[in-house]
Amino acid sequence: MRLNLEELYTRFRRHAVRLTRQRAAIYTALAETTSHPTADDLYQAVKRQHPMISRNTVYYTLGVLRHAGLVQEVNVGHEVARYDGNVMEHHHLICLGCRQIVDIMDEALNELAVSDRQTKGFHILGHRVEFHGYCAGCQ
Amino acid sequence: MRLNLEELYTRFRRHAVRLTRQRAAIYTALAETTSHPTADDLYQAVKRQHPMISRNTVYYTLGVLRHAGLVQEVNVGHEVARYDGNVMEHHHLICLGCRQIVDIMDEALNELAVSDRQTKGFHILGHRVEFHGYCAGCQ
DNA sequence: TGGCTACATAGGAATGATTCCTACATAACA
DNA sequence: TGTTATGTAGGAATCATTCCTATGTAGCCA
Ligand SMILES: [Mn+2]
Ligand SMILES: [Mn+2]
Ligand SMILES: [Zn+2]
Ligand SMILES: [Zn+2]
C-alpha cells in the first residue's frame, strides 16, 4: 500500500525515531512490499534514489526500526535475514524452492498455546509458526 | 538415554553412513543429551576423547547425519546453529534469557494445518512452531 | 586375512553477512 | 539560526561456516 510523507512522519514521530531521507526511503520500500526483502535487496532498491547510501545505514536503520517496533525480522533457518514491514501478528508460508515468504493472517494460529503440562515452567510471551512447502510456481 | 555400540552400528548401517570413531563420538554426544548443543559444544565435548578431532569433521559429520535423517538442525533466529538428536516430530520452547531450547512433544501441534483459504496454492510438507518466553530460572 | 578404493579427517584458508569504528553531516529543538 | 545529540558513509573487523587438499582409514572383495 502507498505511504505518504505525512503518514510516515506520524509513524516515526510516534515511535520517537528521527526521520531522515535514508530512513524514509528504507522504511517506505519495506512497508510497500509484501515480499520480505533482505537488507541487501533494500540497499539495492534505495540506492536508485540515494546513490551514496551505505549498507551500514541500511543495517543500522533496520535495527532502529525493529527496536521501535516499526519493522520485524523474519528468519528462515540460517539464510540471510529477511525484513517485514507488516508488524501485525501473523505467520508465514515458506517456499522450499524459490525461498519466497508469504504472509498467513490467521486468528487461530495467533491464538495457539502450549498445554500447561508442556510449558515446563516457562512464562510464554509469544510464538512463531512457519509452514514449509512448494509454492504454485515451484511444484 | 544411553546408546550402546551395537545400536549405533545398526542406526548408521540402516542409513548407509560409515561408522568412524569421530562420528560415533559426535552422534553419541548429541543423542544422549536433550540440550540442543551447538557444533562447537559438540567439538569441545568430543575433543576430550579425541584431542585431534577438527571442527571441520564435526561440521561435516553433522551434515552427513542430517542428510541421513539421524539428526536435525534447530535454528533460533540467526544465532549459531543448534543440533538435535531427537528426530521424532516435535517443537520447541525457547528461553529469551539463557537461550535454552526445550522439547515440546505435543500431538496437537504436530497436526497443525493452515486453512485452505490461506494456503495460497502452496503444497505444504511440514511446519515448525516455536514458543518464546522465559524459563523458570530466568523469570 | 590383506589390499583397494571411495570416502573421511585434519588443518588451514576463504567466505560473506553482519557488526564495529570513526570522522563528518544533519534533524530536531529552542 | 546555532547547538548538540544522533545519523551517515566507508572501510575494517568478526566469526560461524564452508572450501580446499594432502593424508588416513572403513568397508568390501578376492
Ligand atoms: Mn510477513
Ligand atoms: Mn528438540
Ligand atoms: Zn516457490
Ligand atoms: Zn532461561
PDB file of N, CA, C and O (backbone and C1' of nucleotides) in Angstrom, chain A residues 18 20 22-23 52-54 56-57 60, chain D residues 4-11 16-17:
ATOM      1  N   ARG A  18      13.997   9.471  14.578  1.00  0.00           N
ATOM      2  CA  ARG A  18      14.317  10.614  13.722  1.00  0.00           C
ATOM      3  C   ARG A  18      14.094  10.264  12.271  1.00  0.00           C
ATOM      4  O   ARG A  18      14.493   9.201  11.816  1.00  0.00           O
ATOM      5  N   THR A  20      14.979  10.719   8.521  1.00  0.00           N
ATOM      6  CA  THR A  20      15.975  11.193   7.544  1.00  0.00           C
ATOM      7  C   THR A  20      15.543  10.696   6.174  1.00  0.00           C
ATOM      8  O   THR A  20      14.695   9.803   6.065  1.00  0.00           O
ATOM      9  N   GLN A  22      17.210   8.893   4.162  1.00  0.00           N
ATOM     10  CA  GLN A  22      17.556   7.480   4.012  1.00  0.00           C
ATOM     11  C   GLN A  22      16.539   6.587   4.723  1.00  0.00           C
ATOM     12  O   GLN A  22      16.096   5.579   4.174  1.00  0.00           O
ATOM     13  N   ARG A  23      16.175   6.978   5.938  1.00  0.00           N
ATOM     14  CA  ARG A  23      15.223   6.170   6.696  1.00  0.00           C
ATOM     15  C   ARG A  23      13.863   6.142   6.017  1.00  0.00           C
ATOM     16  O   ARG A  23      13.214   5.098   5.963  1.00  0.00           O
ATOM     17  N   MET A  52      24.481   7.368  -2.791  1.00  0.00           N
ATOM     18  CA  MET A  52      25.571   7.372  -1.832  1.00  0.00           C
ATOM     19  C   MET A  52      25.258   6.596  -0.560  1.00  0.00           C
ATOM     20  O   MET A  52      26.079   6.526   0.339  1.00  0.00           O
ATOM     21  N   ILE A  53      24.045   6.037  -0.467  1.00  0.00           N
ATOM     22  CA  ILE A  53      23.692   5.354   0.784  1.00  0.00           C
ATOM     23  C   ILE A  53      24.633   4.179   1.020  1.00  0.00           C
ATOM     24  O   ILE A  53      25.107   3.538   0.074  1.00  0.00           O
ATOM     25  N   SER A  54      24.940   3.923   2.271  1.00  0.00           N
ATOM     26  CA  SER A  54      25.835   2.800   2.583  1.00  0.00           C
ATOM     27  C   SER A  54      25.027   1.642   3.153  1.00  0.00           C
ATOM     28  O   SER A  54      23.973   1.838   3.753  1.00  0.00           O
ATOM     29  N   ASN A  56      25.749   0.047   5.637  1.00  0.00           N
ATOM     30  CA  ASN A  56      25.710   0.201   7.086  1.00  0.00           C
ATOM     31  C   ASN A  56      24.474   0.974   7.522  1.00  0.00           C
ATOM     32  O   ASN A  56      23.852   0.624   8.524  1.00  0.00           O
ATOM     33  N   THR A  57      24.129   2.005   6.775  1.00  0.00           N
ATOM     34  CA  THR A  57      22.940   2.790   7.104  1.00  0.00           C
ATOM     35  C   THR A  57      21.694   1.919   7.030  1.00  0.00           C
ATOM     36  O   THR A  57      20.787   2.027   7.864  1.00  0.00           O
ATOM     37  N   TYR A  60      21.811  -0.306  10.103  1.00  0.00           N
ATOM     38  CA  TYR A  60      21.584   0.486  11.305  1.00  0.00           C
ATOM     39  C   TYR A  60      20.129   0.914  11.396  1.00  0.00           C
ATOM     40  O   TYR A  60      19.484   0.791  12.444  1.00  0.00           O
TER      41      TYR A  60
ATOM     42  P    DT D   4      26.089  23.114  22.639  1.00  0.00           P
ATOM     43  O5'  DT D   4      25.372  21.768  22.204  1.00  0.00           O
ATOM     44  C5'  DT D   4      24.058  21.487  22.695  1.00  0.00           C
ATOM     45  C4'  DT D   4      23.644  20.108  22.207  1.00  0.00           C
ATOM     46  C3'  DT D   4      24.749  19.043  22.324  1.00  0.00           C
ATOM     47  O3'  DT D   4      24.110  17.810  22.641  1.00  0.00           O
ATOM     48  C1'  DT D   4      24.045  19.148  20.111  1.00  0.00           C
ATOM     49  P    DA D   5      24.834  16.661  23.470  1.00  0.00           P
ATOM     50  O5'  DA D   5      23.714  15.525  23.531  1.00  0.00           O
ATOM     51  C5'  DA D   5      22.331  15.847  23.329  1.00  0.00           C
ATOM     52  C4'  DA D   5      21.800  15.027  22.170  1.00  0.00           C
ATOM     53  C3'  DA D   5      22.251  13.564  22.166  1.00  0.00           C
ATOM     54  O3'  DA D   5      21.142  12.760  21.829  1.00  0.00           O
ATOM     55  C1'  DA D   5      22.863  14.576  20.116  1.00  0.00           C
ATOM     56  P    DT D   6      21.200  11.170  21.817  1.00  0.00           P
ATOM     57  O5'  DT D   6      21.082  10.872  20.245  1.00  0.00           O
ATOM     58  C5'  DT D   6      20.120  11.576  19.461  1.00  0.00           C
ATOM     59  C4'  DT D   6      20.407  11.341  17.999  1.00  0.00           C
ATOM     60  C3'  DT D   6      20.760   9.902  17.651  1.00  0.00           C
ATOM     61  O3'  DT D   6      19.859   9.500  16.637  1.00  0.00           O
ATOM     62  C1'  DT D   6      22.299  11.411  16.665  1.00  0.00           C
ATOM     63  P    DG D   7      20.007   8.212  15.758  1.00  0.00           P
ATOM     64  O5'  DG D   7      20.609   8.790  14.412  1.00  0.00           O
ATOM     65  C5'  DG D   7      19.788   9.629  13.593  1.00  0.00           C
ATOM     66  C4'  DG D   7      20.429   9.779  12.226  1.00  0.00           C
ATOM     67  C3'  DG D   7      20.671   8.467  11.489  1.00  0.00           C
ATOM     68  O3'  DG D   7      20.378   8.691  10.109  1.00  0.00           O
ATOM     69  C1'  DG D   7      22.739   9.577  11.830  1.00  0.00           C
ATOM     70  P    DT D   8      20.687   7.623   9.021  1.00  0.00           P
ATOM     71  O5'  DT D   8      22.114   8.043   8.480  1.00  0.00           O
ATOM     72  C5'  DT D   8      22.253   9.293   7.826  1.00  0.00           C
ATOM     73  C4'  DT D   8      23.581   9.313   7.086  1.00  0.00           C
ATOM     74  C3'  DT D   8      23.861   8.045   6.273  1.00  0.00           C
ATOM     75  O3'  DT D   8      24.205   8.424   4.951  1.00  0.00           O
ATOM     76  C1'  DT D   8      25.669   8.513   7.757  1.00  0.00           C
ATOM     77  P    DA D   9      24.500   7.318   3.821  1.00  0.00           P
ATOM     78  O5'  DA D   9      26.094   7.307   3.801  1.00  0.00           O
ATOM     79  C5'  DA D   9      26.795   8.533   3.615  1.00  0.00           C
ATOM     80  C4'  DA D   9      28.271   8.272   3.436  1.00  0.00           C
ATOM     81  C3'  DA D   9      28.629   7.104   2.517  1.00  0.00           C
ATOM     82  O3'  DA D   9      29.754   7.514   1.746  1.00  0.00           O
ATOM     83  C1'  DA D   9      29.446   6.677   4.725  1.00  0.00           C
ATOM     84  P    DG D  10      30.261   6.624   0.512  1.00  0.00           P
ATOM     85  O5'  DG D  10      31.496   5.849   1.160  1.00  0.00           O
ATOM     86  C5'  DG D  10      32.514   6.604   1.801  1.00  0.00           C
ATOM     87  C4'  DG D  10      33.407   5.662   2.573  1.00  0.00           C
ATOM     88  C3'  DG D  10      33.666   4.331   1.850  1.00  0.00           C
ATOM     89  O3'  DG D  10      35.055   4.223   1.671  1.00  0.00           O
ATOM     90  C1'  DG D  10      33.099   3.970   4.124  1.00  0.00           C
ATOM     91  P    DG D  11      35.814   3.047   0.905  1.00  0.00           P
ATOM     92  O5'  DG D  11      36.655   2.381   2.076  1.00  0.00           O
ATOM     93  C5'  DG D  11      37.250   3.214   3.073  1.00  0.00           C
ATOM     94  C4'  DG D  11      37.525   2.362   4.289  1.00  0.00           C
ATOM     95  C3'  DG D  11      37.985   0.937   3.941  1.00  0.00           C
ATOM     96  O3'  DG D  11      39.104   0.611   4.759  1.00  0.00           O
ATOM     97  C1'  DG D  11      36.191   0.843   5.433  1.00  0.00           C
ATOM     98  P    DA D  16      31.710 -17.950  16.416  1.00  0.00           P
ATOM     99  O5'  DA D  16      30.603 -18.881  15.743  1.00  0.00           O
ATOM    100  C5'  DA D  16      29.354 -18.324  15.407  1.00  0.00           C
ATOM    101  C4'  DA D  16      28.971 -18.782  14.028  1.00  0.00           C
ATOM    102  C3'  DA D  16      29.008 -20.294  13.817  1.00  0.00           C
ATOM    103  O3'  DA D  16      27.829 -20.672  13.147  1.00  0.00           O
ATOM    104  C1'  DA D  16      30.368 -19.230  12.190  1.00  0.00           C
ATOM    105  P    DT D  17      27.466 -22.190  12.911  1.00  0.00           P
ATOM    106  O5'  DT D  17      28.037 -22.420  11.444  1.00  0.00           O
ATOM    107  C5'  DT D  17      27.474 -21.685  10.371  1.00  0.00           C
ATOM    108  C4'  DT D  17      28.336 -21.827   9.136  1.00  0.00           C
ATOM    109  C3'  DT D  17      28.537 -23.268   8.652  1.00  0.00           C
ATOM    110  O3'  DT D  17      27.791 -23.399   7.454  1.00  0.00           O
ATOM    111  C1'  DT D  17      30.512 -21.948   8.459  1.00  0.00           C
TER     112       DT D  17
END
